[in-house]
PDB file with one MODEL, atoms N, CA, C and O in Angstrom:
MODEL        1
ATOM      1  N   ALA A   1       0.844  -1.193   0.000  1.00  0.00           N
ATOM      2  CA  ALA A   1       0.000   0.000   0.000  1.00  0.00           C
ATOM      3  C   ALA A   1       0.882   1.247   0.000  1.00  0.00           C
ATOM      4  O   ALA A   1       1.998   1.243   0.520  1.00  0.00           O
ATOM      5  N   GLN A   2       0.367   2.276  -0.579  1.00  0.00           N
ATOM      6  CA  GLN A   2       1.068   3.550  -0.608  1.00  0.00           C
ATOM      7  C   GLN A   2       0.749   4.332   0.671  1.00  0.00           C
ATOM      8  O   GLN A   2      -0.402   4.359   1.106  1.00  0.00           O
ATOM      9  N   PRO A   3       1.747   4.960   1.267  1.00  0.00           N
ATOM     10  CA  PRO A   3       1.508   5.704   2.504  1.00  0.00           C
ATOM     11  C   PRO A   3       0.357   6.701   2.424  1.00  0.00           C
ATOM     12  O   PRO A   3      -0.329   6.925   3.421  1.00  0.00           O
ATOM     13  N   ALA A   4       0.136   7.294   1.275  1.00  0.00           N
ATOM     14  CA  ALA A   4      -0.960   8.254   1.139  1.00  0.00           C
ATOM     15  C   ALA A   4      -2.317   7.609   1.394  1.00  0.00           C
ATOM     16  O   ALA A   4      -3.257   8.292   1.801  1.00  0.00           O
ATOM     17  N   SER A   5      -2.431   6.315   1.163  1.00  0.00           N
ATOM     18  CA  SER A   5      -3.709   5.632   1.355  1.00  0.00           C
ATOM     19  C   SER A   5      -3.966   5.255   2.813  1.00  0.00           C
ATOM     20  O   SER A   5      -5.095   4.910   3.161  1.00  0.00           O
ATOM     21  N   TYR A   6      -2.959   5.312   3.661  1.00  0.00           N
ATOM     22  CA  TYR A   6      -3.131   4.910   5.057  1.00  0.00           C
ATOM     23  C   TYR A   6      -4.152   5.786   5.784  1.00  0.00           C
ATOM     24  O   TYR A   6      -4.866   5.307   6.665  1.00  0.00           O
ATOM     25  N   GLY A   7      -4.219   7.034   5.425  1.00  0.00           N
ATOM     26  CA  GLY A   7      -5.152   7.955   6.072  1.00  0.00           C
ATOM     27  C   GLY A   7      -6.606   7.629   5.844  1.00  0.00           C
ATOM     28  O   GLY A   7      -7.471   8.126   6.565  1.00  0.00           O
ATOM     29  N   SER A   8      -6.896   6.800   4.853  1.00  0.00           N
ATOM     30  CA  SER A   8      -8.290   6.449   4.575  1.00  0.00           C
ATOM     31  C   SER A   8      -8.746   5.203   5.330  1.00  0.00           C
ATOM     32  O   SER A   8      -9.916   4.828   5.244  1.00  0.00           O
ATOM     33  N   LEU A   9      -7.850   4.559   6.062  1.00  0.00           N
ATOM     34  CA  LEU A   9      -8.228   3.360   6.820  1.00  0.00           C
ATOM     35  C   LEU A   9      -9.243   3.720   7.900  1.00  0.00           C
ATOM     36  O   LEU A   9      -9.086   4.720   8.600  1.00  0.00           O
ATOM     37  N   ARG A  10     -10.267   2.914   8.029  1.00  0.00           N
ATOM     38  CA  ARG A  10     -11.317   3.150   9.018  1.00  0.00           C
ATOM     39  C   ARG A  10     -11.516   1.929   9.905  1.00  0.00           C
ATOM     40  O   ARG A  10     -12.621   1.676  10.385  1.00  0.00           O
ATOM     41  N   VAL A  11     -10.463   1.188  10.116  1.00  0.00           N
ATOM     42  CA  VAL A  11     -10.490   0.027  11.004  1.00  0.00           C
ATOM     43  C   VAL A  11      -9.446   0.249  12.088  1.00  0.00           C
ATOM     44  O   VAL A  11      -8.501   1.011  11.883  1.00  0.00           O
ATOM     45  N   PRO A  12      -9.595  -0.394  13.222  1.00  0.00           N
ATOM     46  CA  PRO A  12      -8.583  -0.234  14.274  1.00  0.00           C
ATOM     47  C   PRO A  12      -7.234  -0.775  13.816  1.00  0.00           C
ATOM     48  O   PRO A  12      -7.156  -1.868  13.255  1.00  0.00           O
ATOM     49  N   VAL A  13      -6.188  -0.021  14.052  1.00  0.00           N
ATOM     50  CA  VAL A  13      -4.846  -0.441  13.667  1.00  0.00           C
ATOM     51  C   VAL A  13      -3.940  -0.343  14.893  1.00  0.00           C
ATOM     52  O   VAL A  13      -3.838   0.703  15.534  1.00  0.00           O
ATOM     53  N   HIS A  14      -3.293  -1.456  15.196  1.00  0.00           N
ATOM     54  CA  HIS A  14      -2.320  -1.504  16.283  1.00  0.00           C
ATOM     55  C   HIS A  14      -1.014  -1.952  15.652  1.00  0.00           C
ATOM     56  O   HIS A  14      -0.890  -3.099  15.220  1.00  0.00           O
ATOM     57  N   VAL A  15      -0.049  -1.061  15.597  1.00  0.00           N
ATOM     58  CA  VAL A  15       1.231  -1.339  14.966  1.00  0.00           C
ATOM     59  C   VAL A  15       2.161  -1.932  16.029  1.00  0.00           C
ATOM     60  O   VAL A  15       2.541  -1.252  16.982  1.00  0.00           O
ATOM     61  N   LEU A  16       2.517  -3.195  15.855  1.00  0.00           N
ATOM     62  CA  LEU A  16       3.452  -3.857  16.758  1.00  0.00           C
ATOM     63  C   LEU A  16       4.794  -3.944  16.056  1.00  0.00           C
ATOM     64  O   LEU A  16       4.889  -4.472  14.948  1.00  0.00           O
ATOM     65  N   TRP A  17       5.833  -3.427  16.702  1.00  0.00           N
ATOM     66  CA  TRP A  17       7.119  -3.315  16.036  1.00  0.00           C
ATOM     67  C   TRP A  17       8.238  -3.724  16.975  1.00  0.00           C
ATOM     68  O   TRP A  17       8.189  -3.441  18.172  1.00  0.00           O
ATOM     69  N   GLY A  18       9.229  -4.379  16.440  1.00  0.00           N
ATOM     70  CA  GLY A  18      10.411  -4.705  17.230  1.00  0.00           C
ATOM     71  C   GLY A  18      11.294  -3.486  17.392  1.00  0.00           C
ATOM     72  O   GLY A  18      11.709  -2.871  16.410  1.00  0.00           O
ATOM     73  N   GLU A  19      11.575  -3.143  18.621  1.00  0.00           N
ATOM     74  CA  GLU A  19      12.380  -1.966  18.920  1.00  0.00           C
ATOM     75  C   GLU A  19      13.783  -2.034  18.307  1.00  0.00           C
ATOM     76  O   GLU A  19      14.387  -1.007  17.997  1.00  0.00           O
ATOM     77  N   LEU A  20      14.292  -3.263  18.138  1.00  0.00           N
ATOM     78  CA  LEU A  20      15.645  -3.442  17.617  1.00  0.00           C
ATOM     79  C   LEU A  20      15.667  -3.858  16.149  1.00  0.00           C
ATOM     80  O   LEU A  20      16.689  -4.338  15.658  1.00  0.00           O
ATOM     81  N   ASP A  21      14.559  -3.678  15.450  1.00  0.00           N
ATOM     82  CA  ASP A  21      14.476  -4.080  14.046  1.00  0.00           C
ATOM     83  C   ASP A  21      15.435  -3.244  13.211  1.00  0.00           C
ATOM     84  O   ASP A  21      15.305  -2.022  13.144  1.00  0.00           O
ATOM     85  N   THR A  22      16.402  -3.907  12.572  1.00  0.00           N
ATOM     86  CA  THR A  22      17.347  -3.198  11.704  1.00  0.00           C
ATOM     87  C   THR A  22      16.981  -3.353  10.231  1.00  0.00           C
ATOM     88  O   THR A  22      17.528  -2.656   9.377  1.00  0.00           O
ATOM     89  N   ILE A  23      16.062  -4.259   9.935  1.00  0.00           N
ATOM     90  CA  ILE A  23      15.624  -4.460   8.547  1.00  0.00           C
ATOM     91  C   ILE A  23      14.571  -3.416   8.187  1.00  0.00           C
ATOM     92  O   ILE A  23      14.651  -2.775   7.140  1.00  0.00           O
ATOM     93  N   THR A  24      13.595  -3.257   9.056  1.00  0.00           N
ATOM     94  CA  THR A  24      12.579  -2.223   8.907  1.00  0.00           C
ATOM     95  C   THR A  24      12.583  -1.440  10.216  1.00  0.00           C
ATOM     96  O   THR A  24      11.888  -1.816  11.160  1.00  0.00           O
ATOM     97  N   PRO A  25      13.345  -0.372  10.284  1.00  0.00           N
ATOM     98  CA  PRO A  25      13.546   0.347  11.545  1.00  0.00           C
ATOM     99  C   PRO A  25      12.271   0.875  12.192  1.00  0.00           C
ATOM    100  O   PRO A  25      11.267   1.120  11.522  1.00  0.00           O
ATOM    101  N   LEU A  26      12.336   1.042  13.494  1.00  0.00           N
ATOM    102  CA  LEU A  26      11.209   1.524  14.283  1.00  0.00           C
ATOM    103  C   LEU A  26      10.663   2.853  13.760  1.00  0.00           C
ATOM    104  O   LEU A  26       9.467   3.116  13.881  1.00  0.00           O
ATOM    105  N   ALA A  27      11.511   3.678  13.192  1.00  0.00           N
ATOM    106  CA  ALA A  27      11.052   4.954  12.632  1.00  0.00           C
ATOM    107  C   ALA A  27       9.957   4.737  11.585  1.00  0.00           C
ATOM    108  O   ALA A  27       9.049   5.559  11.462  1.00  0.00           O
ATOM    109  N   GLN A  28      10.034   3.648  10.839  1.00  0.00           N
ATOM    110  CA  GLN A  28       8.995   3.366   9.847  1.00  0.00           C
ATOM    111  C   GLN A  28       7.692   2.968  10.527  1.00  0.00           C
ATOM    112  O   GLN A  28       6.615   3.332  10.054  1.00  0.00           O
ATOM    113  N   GLY A  29       7.771   2.232  11.621  1.00  0.00           N
ATOM    114  CA  GLY A  29       6.577   1.896  12.383  1.00  0.00           C
ATOM    115  C   GLY A  29       5.917   3.140  12.954  1.00  0.00           C
ATOM    116  O   GLY A  29       4.693   3.268  12.956  1.00  0.00           O
ATOM    117  N   ARG A  30       6.746   4.051  13.436  1.00  0.00           N
ATOM    118  CA  ARG A  30       6.211   5.326  13.954  1.00  0.00           C
ATOM    119  C   ARG A  30       5.499   6.100  12.848  1.00  0.00           C
ATOM    120  O   ARG A  30       4.431   6.676  13.059  1.00  0.00           O
ATOM    121  N   ARG A  31       6.102   6.101  11.687  1.00  0.00           N
ATOM    122  CA  ARG A  31       5.505   6.834  10.552  1.00  0.00           C
ATOM    123  C   ARG A  31       4.160   6.239  10.171  1.00  0.00           C
ATOM    124  O   ARG A  31       3.209   6.979   9.923  1.00  0.00           O
ATOM    125  N   ILE A  32       4.064   4.923  10.121  1.00  0.00           N
ATOM    126  CA  ILE A  32       2.783   4.267   9.815  1.00  0.00           C
ATOM    127  C   ILE A  32       1.742   4.665  10.848  1.00  0.00           C
ATOM    128  O   ILE A  32       0.617   5.018  10.496  1.00  0.00           O
ATOM    129  N   ALA A  33       2.110   4.611  12.112  1.00  0.00           N
ATOM    130  CA  ALA A  33       1.163   4.962  13.172  1.00  0.00           C
ATOM    131  C   ALA A  33       0.709   6.418  13.062  1.00  0.00           C
ATOM    132  O   ALA A  33      -0.431   6.741  13.395  1.00  0.00           O
ATOM    133  N   GLU A  34       1.592   7.288  12.601  1.00  0.00           N
ATOM    134  CA  GLU A  34       1.227   8.697  12.409  1.00  0.00           C
ATOM    135  C   GLU A  34       0.249   8.878  11.257  1.00  0.00           C
ATOM    136  O   GLU A  34      -0.621   9.748  11.310  1.00  0.00           O
ATOM    137  N   LEU A  35       0.385   8.070  10.228  1.00  0.00           N
ATOM    138  CA  LEU A  35      -0.433   8.226   9.021  1.00  0.00           C
ATOM    139  C   LEU A  35      -1.833   7.631   9.144  1.00  0.00           C
ATOM    140  O   LEU A  35      -2.742   8.053   8.430  1.00  0.00           O
ATOM    141  N   VAL A  36      -2.022   6.668  10.028  1.00  0.00           N
ATOM    142  CA  VAL A  36      -3.315   5.992  10.168  1.00  0.00           C
ATOM    143  C   VAL A  36      -4.087   6.642  11.311  1.00  0.00           C
ATOM    144  O   VAL A  36      -3.613   6.655  12.447  1.00  0.00           O
ATOM    145  N   PRO A  37      -5.270   7.182  11.023  1.00  0.00           N
ATOM    146  CA  PRO A  37      -6.056   7.826  12.084  1.00  0.00           C
ATOM    147  C   PRO A  37      -6.357   6.857  13.230  1.00  0.00           C
ATOM    148  O   PRO A  37      -6.889   5.768  13.014  1.00  0.00           O
ATOM    149  N   GLY A  38      -6.013   7.266  14.435  1.00  0.00           N
ATOM    150  CA  GLY A  38      -6.322   6.470  15.613  1.00  0.00           C
ATOM    151  C   GLY A  38      -5.408   5.273  15.839  1.00  0.00           C
ATOM    152  O   GLY A  38      -5.635   4.501  16.771  1.00  0.00           O
ATOM    153  N   ALA A  39      -4.395   5.100  15.022  1.00  0.00           N
ATOM    154  CA  ALA A  39      -3.497   3.948  15.178  1.00  0.00           C
ATOM    155  C   ALA A  39      -2.692   4.076  16.464  1.00  0.00           C
ATOM    156  O   ALA A  39      -2.407   5.174  16.943  1.00  0.00           O
ATOM    157  N   ARG A  40      -2.342   2.925  16.999  1.00  0.00           N
ATOM    158  CA  ARG A  40      -1.494   2.881  18.189  1.00  0.00           C
ATOM    159  C   ARG A  40      -0.235   2.100  17.846  1.00  0.00           C
ATOM    160  O   ARG A  40      -0.289   1.081  17.157  1.00  0.00           O
ATOM    161  N   LEU A  41       0.879   2.580  18.327  1.00  0.00           N
ATOM    162  CA  LEU A  41       2.159   1.913  18.116  1.00  0.00           C
ATOM    163  C   LEU A  41       2.623   1.320  19.435  1.00  0.00           C
ATOM    164  O   LEU A  41       2.593   1.978  20.475  1.00  0.00           O
ATOM    165  N   HIS A  42       3.049   0.078  19.376  1.00  0.00           N
ATOM    166  CA  HIS A  42       3.672  -0.556  20.535  1.00  0.00           C
ATOM    167  C   HIS A  42       5.001  -1.133  20.074  1.00  0.00           C
ATOM    168  O   HIS A  42       5.039  -2.061  19.266  1.00  0.00           O
ATOM    169  N   ALA A  43       6.090  -0.579  20.593  1.00  0.00           N
ATOM    170  CA  ALA A  43       7.427  -1.075  20.272  1.00  0.00           C
ATOM    171  C   ALA A  43       7.815  -2.115  21.320  1.00  0.00           C
ATOM    172  O   ALA A  43       7.823  -1.834  22.518  1.00  0.00           O
ATOM    173  N   LEU A  44       8.134  -3.306  20.855  1.00  0.00           N
ATOM    174  CA  LEU A  44       8.507  -4.387  21.766  1.00  0.00           C
ATOM    175  C   LEU A  44       9.995  -4.298  22.092  1.00  0.00           C
ATOM    176  O   LEU A  44      10.827  -4.452  21.198  1.00  0.00           O
ATOM    177  N   PRO A  45      10.344  -4.054  23.348  1.00  0.00           N
ATOM    178  CA  PRO A  45      11.751  -3.917  23.726  1.00  0.00           C
ATOM    179  C   PRO A  45      12.523  -5.228  23.570  1.00  0.00           C
ATOM    180  O   PRO A  45      12.010  -6.308  23.862  1.00  0.00           O
ATOM    181  N   GLY A  46      13.752  -5.109  23.108  1.00  0.00           N
ATOM    182  CA  GLY A  46      14.618  -6.267  22.965  1.00  0.00           C
ATOM    183  C   GLY A  46      14.257  -7.178  21.812  1.00  0.00           C
ATOM    184  O   GLY A  46      14.771  -8.293  21.723  1.00  0.00           O
ATOM    185  N   VAL A  47      13.381  -6.725  20.924  1.00  0.00           N
ATOM    186  CA  VAL A  47      12.878  -7.547  19.818  1.00  0.00           C
ATOM    187  C   VAL A  47      13.300  -6.913  18.496  1.00  0.00           C
ATOM    188  O   VAL A  47      13.323  -5.691  18.356  1.00  0.00           O
ATOM    189  N   GLY A  48      13.634  -7.774  17.523  1.00  0.00           N
ATOM    190  CA  GLY A  48      14.055  -7.311  16.214  1.00  0.00           C
ATOM    191  C   GLY A  48      12.940  -7.358  15.186  1.00  0.00           C
ATOM    192  O   GLY A  48      11.838  -6.866  15.429  1.00  0.00           O
ATOM    193  N   HIS A  49      13.230  -7.952  14.041  1.00  0.00           N
ATOM    194  CA  HIS A  49      12.357  -7.910  12.870  1.00  0.00           C
ATOM    195  C   HIS A  49      11.159  -8.862  12.924  1.00  0.00           C
ATOM    196  O   HIS A  49      10.196  -8.672  12.181  1.00  0.00           O
ATOM    197  N   ILE A  50      11.200  -9.865  13.774  1.00  0.00           N
ATOM    198  CA  ILE A  50      10.128 -10.865  13.774  1.00  0.00           C
ATOM    199  C   ILE A  50       9.529 -10.994  15.181  1.00  0.00           C
ATOM    200  O   ILE A  50       9.744 -12.008  15.845  1.00  0.00           O
ATOM    201  N   PRO A  51       8.787  -9.989  15.642  1.00  0.00           N
ATOM    202  CA  PRO A  51       8.281 -10.006  17.019  1.00  0.00           C
ATOM    203  C   PRO A  51       7.353 -11.184  17.327  1.00  0.00           C
ATOM    204  O   PRO A  51       7.305 -11.654  18.464  1.00  0.00           O
ATOM    205  N   GLN A  52       6.629 -11.654  16.335  1.00  0.00           N
ATOM    206  CA  GLN A  52       5.708 -12.768  16.568  1.00  0.00           C
ATOM    207  C   GLN A  52       6.451 -14.069  16.861  1.00  0.00           C
ATOM    208  O   GLN A  52       5.858 -15.020  17.370  1.00  0.00           O
ATOM    209  N   ILE A  53       7.736 -14.116  16.546  1.00  0.00           N
ATOM    210  CA  ILE A  53       8.563 -15.285  16.868  1.00  0.00           C
ATOM    211  C   ILE A  53       9.503 -14.965  18.034  1.00  0.00           C
ATOM    212  O   ILE A  53       9.654 -15.771  18.953  1.00  0.00           O
ATOM    213  N   GLU A  54      10.122 -13.806  17.994  1.00  0.00           N
ATOM    214  CA  GLU A  54      11.111 -13.449  19.000  1.00  0.00           C
ATOM    215  C   GLU A  54      10.523 -13.267  20.398  1.00  0.00           C
ATOM    216  O   GLU A  54      11.190 -13.544  21.394  1.00  0.00           O
ATOM    217  N   ASN A  55       9.296 -12.810  20.472  1.00  0.00           N
ATOM    218  CA  ASN A  55       8.597 -12.701  21.757  1.00  0.00           C
ATOM    219  C   ASN A  55       7.125 -13.024  21.515  1.00  0.00           C
ATOM    220  O   ASN A  55       6.249 -12.171  21.658  1.00  0.00           O
ATOM    221  N   ALA A  56       6.881 -14.268  21.146  1.00  0.00           N
ATOM    222  CA  ALA A  56       5.545 -14.713  20.758  1.00  0.00           C
ATOM    223  C   ALA A  56       4.518 -14.490  21.865  1.00  0.00           C
ATOM    224  O   ALA A  56       3.379 -14.115  21.585  1.00  0.00           O
ATOM    225  N   GLU A  57       4.903 -14.714  23.097  1.00  0.00           N
ATOM    226  CA  GLU A  57       3.952 -14.570  24.208  1.00  0.00           C
ATOM    227  C   GLU A  57       3.461 -13.129  24.329  1.00  0.00           C
ATOM    228  O   GLU A  57       2.257 -12.891  24.430  1.00  0.00           O
ATOM    229  N   ARG A  58       4.371 -12.180  24.318  1.00  0.00           N
ATOM    230  CA  ARG A  58       3.981 -10.759  24.430  1.00  0.00           C
ATOM    231  C   ARG A  58       3.228 -10.301  23.191  1.00  0.00           C
ATOM    232  O   ARG A  58       2.233  -9.584  23.298  1.00  0.00           O
ATOM    233  N   PHE A  59       3.689 -10.706  22.030  1.00  0.00           N
ATOM    234  CA  PHE A  59       3.030 -10.347  20.775  1.00  0.00           C
ATOM    235  C   PHE A  59       1.579 -10.824  20.781  1.00  0.00           C
ATOM    236  O   PHE A  59       0.669 -10.061  20.457  1.00  0.00           O
ATOM    237  N   THR A  60       1.369 -12.075  21.148  1.00  0.00           N
ATOM    238  CA  THR A  60       0.026 -12.649  21.177  1.00  0.00           C
ATOM    239  C   THR A  60      -0.847 -11.950  22.213  1.00  0.00           C
ATOM    240  O   THR A  60      -2.026 -11.697  21.965  1.00  0.00           O
ATOM    241  N   ALA A  61      -0.273 -11.639  23.371  1.00  0.00           N
ATOM    242  CA  ALA A  61      -1.040 -10.946  24.409  1.00  0.00           C
ATOM    243  C   ALA A  61      -1.491  -9.574  23.931  1.00  0.00           C
ATOM    244  O   ALA A  61      -2.641  -9.190  24.145  1.00  0.00           O
ATOM    245  N   LEU A  62      -0.597  -8.833  23.284  1.00  0.00           N
ATOM    246  CA  LEU A  62      -0.964  -7.510  22.777  1.00  0.00           C
ATOM    247  C   LEU A  62      -2.050  -7.600  21.706  1.00  0.00           C
ATOM    248  O   LEU A  62      -2.991  -6.807  21.704  1.00  0.00           O
ATOM    249  N   CYS A  63      -1.919  -8.562  20.801  1.00  0.00           N
ATOM    250  CA  CYS A  63      -2.941  -8.748  19.763  1.00  0.00           C
ATOM    251  C   CYS A  63      -4.286  -9.113  20.388  1.00  0.00           C
ATOM    252  O   CYS A  63      -5.321  -8.570  20.004  1.00  0.00           O
ATOM    253  N   SER A  64      -4.267 -10.017  21.334  1.00  0.00           N
ATOM    254  CA  SER A  64      -5.506 -10.455  21.987  1.00  0.00           C
ATOM    255  C   SER A  64      -6.175  -9.320  22.741  1.00  0.00           C
ATOM    256  O   SER A  64      -7.393  -9.153  22.670  1.00  0.00           O
ATOM    257  N   GLU A  65      -5.375  -8.532  23.469  1.00  0.00           N
ATOM    258  CA  GLU A  65      -5.923  -7.395  24.215  1.00  0.00           C
ATOM    259  C   GLU A  65      -6.581  -6.393  23.277  1.00  0.00           C
ATOM    260  O   GLU A  65      -7.676  -5.899  23.548  1.00  0.00           O
ATOM    261  N   ARG A  66      -5.913  -6.101  22.184  1.00  0.00           N
ATOM    262  CA  ARG A  66      -6.443  -5.105  21.242  1.00  0.00           C
ATOM    263  C   ARG A  66      -7.707  -5.617  20.557  1.00  0.00           C
ATOM    264  O   ARG A  66      -8.685  -4.881  20.428  1.00  0.00           O
ATOM    265  N   CYS A  67      -7.691  -6.856  20.126  1.00  0.00           N
ATOM    266  CA  CYS A  67      -8.867  -7.424  19.455  1.00  0.00           C
ATOM    267  C   CYS A  67     -10.064  -7.520  20.400  1.00  0.00           C
ATOM    268  O   CYS A  67     -11.208  -7.348  19.979  1.00  0.00           O
ATOM    269  N   ALA A  68      -9.801  -7.791  21.659  1.00  0.00           N
ATOM    270  CA  ALA A  68     -10.897  -7.919  22.631  1.00  0.00           C
ATOM    271  C   ALA A  68     -11.674  -6.613  22.771  1.00  0.00           C
ATOM    272  O   ALA A  68     -12.861  -6.633  23.098  1.00  0.00           O
ATOM    273  N   ARG A  69     -11.030  -5.500  22.533  1.00  0.00           N
ATOM    274  CA  ARG A  69     -11.715  -4.203  22.614  1.00  0.00           C
ATOM    275  C   ARG A  69     -12.791  -4.040  21.539  1.00  0.00           C
ATOM    276  O   ARG A  69     -13.733  -3.265  21.705  1.00  0.00           O
ATOM    277  N   TYR A  70     -12.645  -4.762  20.460  1.00  0.00           N
ATOM    278  CA  TYR A  70     -13.534  -4.605  19.319  1.00  0.00           C
ATOM    279  C   TYR A  70     -14.333  -5.859  19.025  1.00  0.00           C
ATOM    280  O   TYR A  70     -14.776  -6.059  17.894  1.00  0.00           O
ATOM    281  N   ASP A  71     -14.519  -6.690  20.006  1.00  0.00           N
ATOM    282  CA  ASP A  71     -15.206  -7.965  19.801  1.00  0.00           C
ATOM    283  C   ASP A  71     -16.698  -7.733  19.607  1.00  0.00           C
ATOM    284  O   ASP A  71     -17.428  -7.501  20.570  1.00  0.00           O
ATOM    285  N   ARG A  72     -17.146  -7.796  18.357  1.00  0.00           N
ATOM    286  CA  ARG A  72     -18.564  -7.639  18.017  1.00  0.00           C
ATOM    287  C   ARG A  72     -19.118  -8.898  17.388  1.00  0.00           C
ATOM    288  O   ARG A  72     -20.196  -8.875  16.794  1.00  0.00           O
ATOM    289  N   ARG A  73     -18.401  -9.984  17.512  1.00  0.00           N
ATOM    290  CA  ARG A  73     -18.834 -11.215  16.853  1.00  0.00           C
ATOM    291  C   ARG A  73     -20.017 -11.827  17.585  1.00  0.00           C
ATOM    292  O   ARG A  73     -20.130 -11.709  18.806  1.00  0.00           O
ATOM    293  N   PRO A  74     -20.890 -12.473  16.845  1.00  0.00           N
ATOM    294  CA  PRO A  74     -21.993 -13.184  17.474  1.00  0.00           C
ATOM    295  C   PRO A  74     -21.448 -14.329  18.323  1.00  0.00           C
ATOM    296  O   PRO A  74     -20.369 -14.857  18.054  1.00  0.00           O
ATOM    297  N   SER A  75     -22.187 -14.697  19.324  1.00  0.00           N
ATOM    298  CA  SER A  75     -21.771 -15.799  20.184  1.00  0.00           C
ATOM    299  C   SER A  75     -21.459 -17.036  19.346  1.00  0.00           C
ATOM    300  O   SER A  75     -22.253 -17.427  18.490  1.00  0.00           O
ATOM    301  N   GLY A  76     -20.320 -17.640  19.591  1.00  0.00           N
ATOM    302  CA  GLY A  76     -19.928 -18.849  18.876  1.00  0.00           C
ATOM    303  C   GLY A  76     -19.199 -18.604  17.564  1.00  0.00           C
ATOM    304  O   GLY A  76     -18.705 -19.556  16.958  1.00  0.00           O
ATOM    305  N   ALA A  77     -19.116 -17.358  17.104  1.00  0.00           N
ATOM    306  CA  ALA A  77     -18.418 -17.064  15.849  1.00  0.00           C
ATOM    307  C   ALA A  77     -16.916 -17.182  16.071  1.00  0.00           C
ATOM    308  O   ALA A  77     -16.443 -16.972  17.187  1.00  0.00           O
ATOM    309  N   PRO A  78     -16.152 -17.516  15.021  1.00  0.00           N
ATOM    310  CA  PRO A  78     -14.702 -17.617  15.179  1.00  0.00           C
ATOM    311  C   PRO A  78     -14.086 -16.264  15.532  1.00  0.00           C
ATOM    312  O   PRO A  78     -14.635 -15.216  15.193  1.00  0.00           O
ATOM    313  N   ALA A  79     -12.948 -16.299  16.211  1.00  0.00           N
ATOM    314  CA  ALA A  79     -12.293 -15.076  16.685  1.00  0.00           C
ATOM    315  C   ALA A  79     -11.983 -14.100  15.558  1.00  0.00           C
ATOM    316  O   ALA A  79     -12.093 -12.889  15.755  1.00  0.00           O
ATOM    317  N   TRP A  80     -11.596 -14.596  14.375  1.00  0.00           N
ATOM    318  CA  TRP A  80     -11.246 -13.680  13.281  1.00  0.00           C
ATOM    319  C   TRP A  80     -12.446 -12.875  12.818  1.00  0.00           C
ATOM    320  O   TRP A  80     -12.274 -11.842  12.171  1.00  0.00           O
ATOM    321  N   ALA A  81     -13.652 -13.315  13.131  1.00  0.00           N
ATOM    322  CA  ALA A  81     -14.860 -12.593  12.717  1.00  0.00           C
ATOM    323  C   ALA A  81     -14.933 -11.212  13.334  1.00  0.00           C
ATOM    324  O   ALA A  81     -15.586 -10.327  12.781  1.00  0.00           O
ATOM    325  N   ARG A  82     -14.274 -11.004  14.475  1.00  0.00           N
ATOM    326  CA  ARG A  82     -14.271  -9.686  15.099  1.00  0.00           C
ATOM    327  C   ARG A  82     -13.773  -8.619  14.159  1.00  0.00           C
ATOM    328  O   ARG A  82     -14.368  -7.548  14.034  1.00  0.00           O
ATOM    329  N   LEU A  83     -12.656  -8.928  13.488  1.00  0.00           N
ATOM    330  CA  LEU A  83     -12.034  -7.927  12.614  1.00  0.00           C
ATOM    331  C   LEU A  83     -12.886  -7.664  11.390  1.00  0.00           C
ATOM    332  O   LEU A  83     -12.995  -6.524  10.938  1.00  0.00           O
ATOM    333  N   ILE A  84     -13.490  -8.710  10.852  1.00  0.00           N
ATOM    334  CA  ILE A  84     -14.358  -8.528   9.680  1.00  0.00           C
ATOM    335  C   ILE A  84     -15.571  -7.683  10.063  1.00  0.00           C
ATOM    336  O   ILE A  84     -15.938  -6.758   9.338  1.00  0.00           O
ATOM    337  N   ASN A  85     -16.186  -7.992  11.183  1.00  0.00           N
ATOM    338  CA  ASN A  85     -17.351  -7.237  11.628  1.00  0.00           C
ATOM    339  C   ASN A  85     -16.996  -5.787  11.889  1.00  0.00           C
ATOM    340  O   ASN A  85     -17.775  -4.895  11.553  1.00  0.00           O
ATOM    341  N   ARG A  86     -15.855  -5.532  12.471  1.00  0.00           N
ATOM    342  CA  ARG A  86     -15.431  -4.153  12.771  1.00  0.00           C
ATOM    343  C   ARG A  86     -15.198  -3.383  11.478  1.00  0.00           C
ATOM    344  O   ARG A  86     -15.556  -2.209  11.377  1.00  0.00           O
ATOM    345  N   GLY A  87     -14.604  -4.034  10.498  1.00  0.00           N
ATOM    346  CA  GLY A  87     -14.296  -3.358   9.242  1.00  0.00           C
ATOM    347  C   GLY A  87     -15.518  -3.052   8.394  1.00  0.00           C
ATOM    348  O   GLY A  87     -15.441  -2.231   7.480  1.00  0.00           O
ATOM    349  N   SER A  88     -16.640  -3.694   8.678  1.00  0.00           N
ATOM    350  CA  SER A  88     -17.820  -3.496   7.840  1.00  0.00           C
ATOM    351  C   SER A  88     -18.765  -2.441   8.382  1.00  0.00           C
ATOM    352  O   SER A  88     -19.821  -2.203   7.797  1.00  0.00           O
ATOM    353  N   THR A  89     -18.405  -1.800   9.493  1.00  0.00           N
ATOM    354  CA  THR A  89     -19.294  -0.790  10.066  1.00  0.00           C
ATOM    355  C   THR A  89     -18.972   0.585   9.581  1.00  0.00           C
ATOM    356  O   THR A  89     -19.631   1.548   9.972  1.00  0.00           O
TER     357      THR A  89
ENDMDL
END
């Protein structure tokens, strides 16, 4: 996606970034968070380019906490349905 299009996003965005990422530096994560209305940035300390592997427990906890805020799925619906339902409003 082109950075100019980020401002049109109307879904919750939580940018999770490795604080020690040298492949895609934290400055780029900050920039994404600035461009997306309402986005939140969380830099994971001591983590590099692959936070979902390097600190899977913290990464998963942050994702779960953020998704729980927007849980609009019908009872019994799969967890991923939350994001689809949120994006369609």
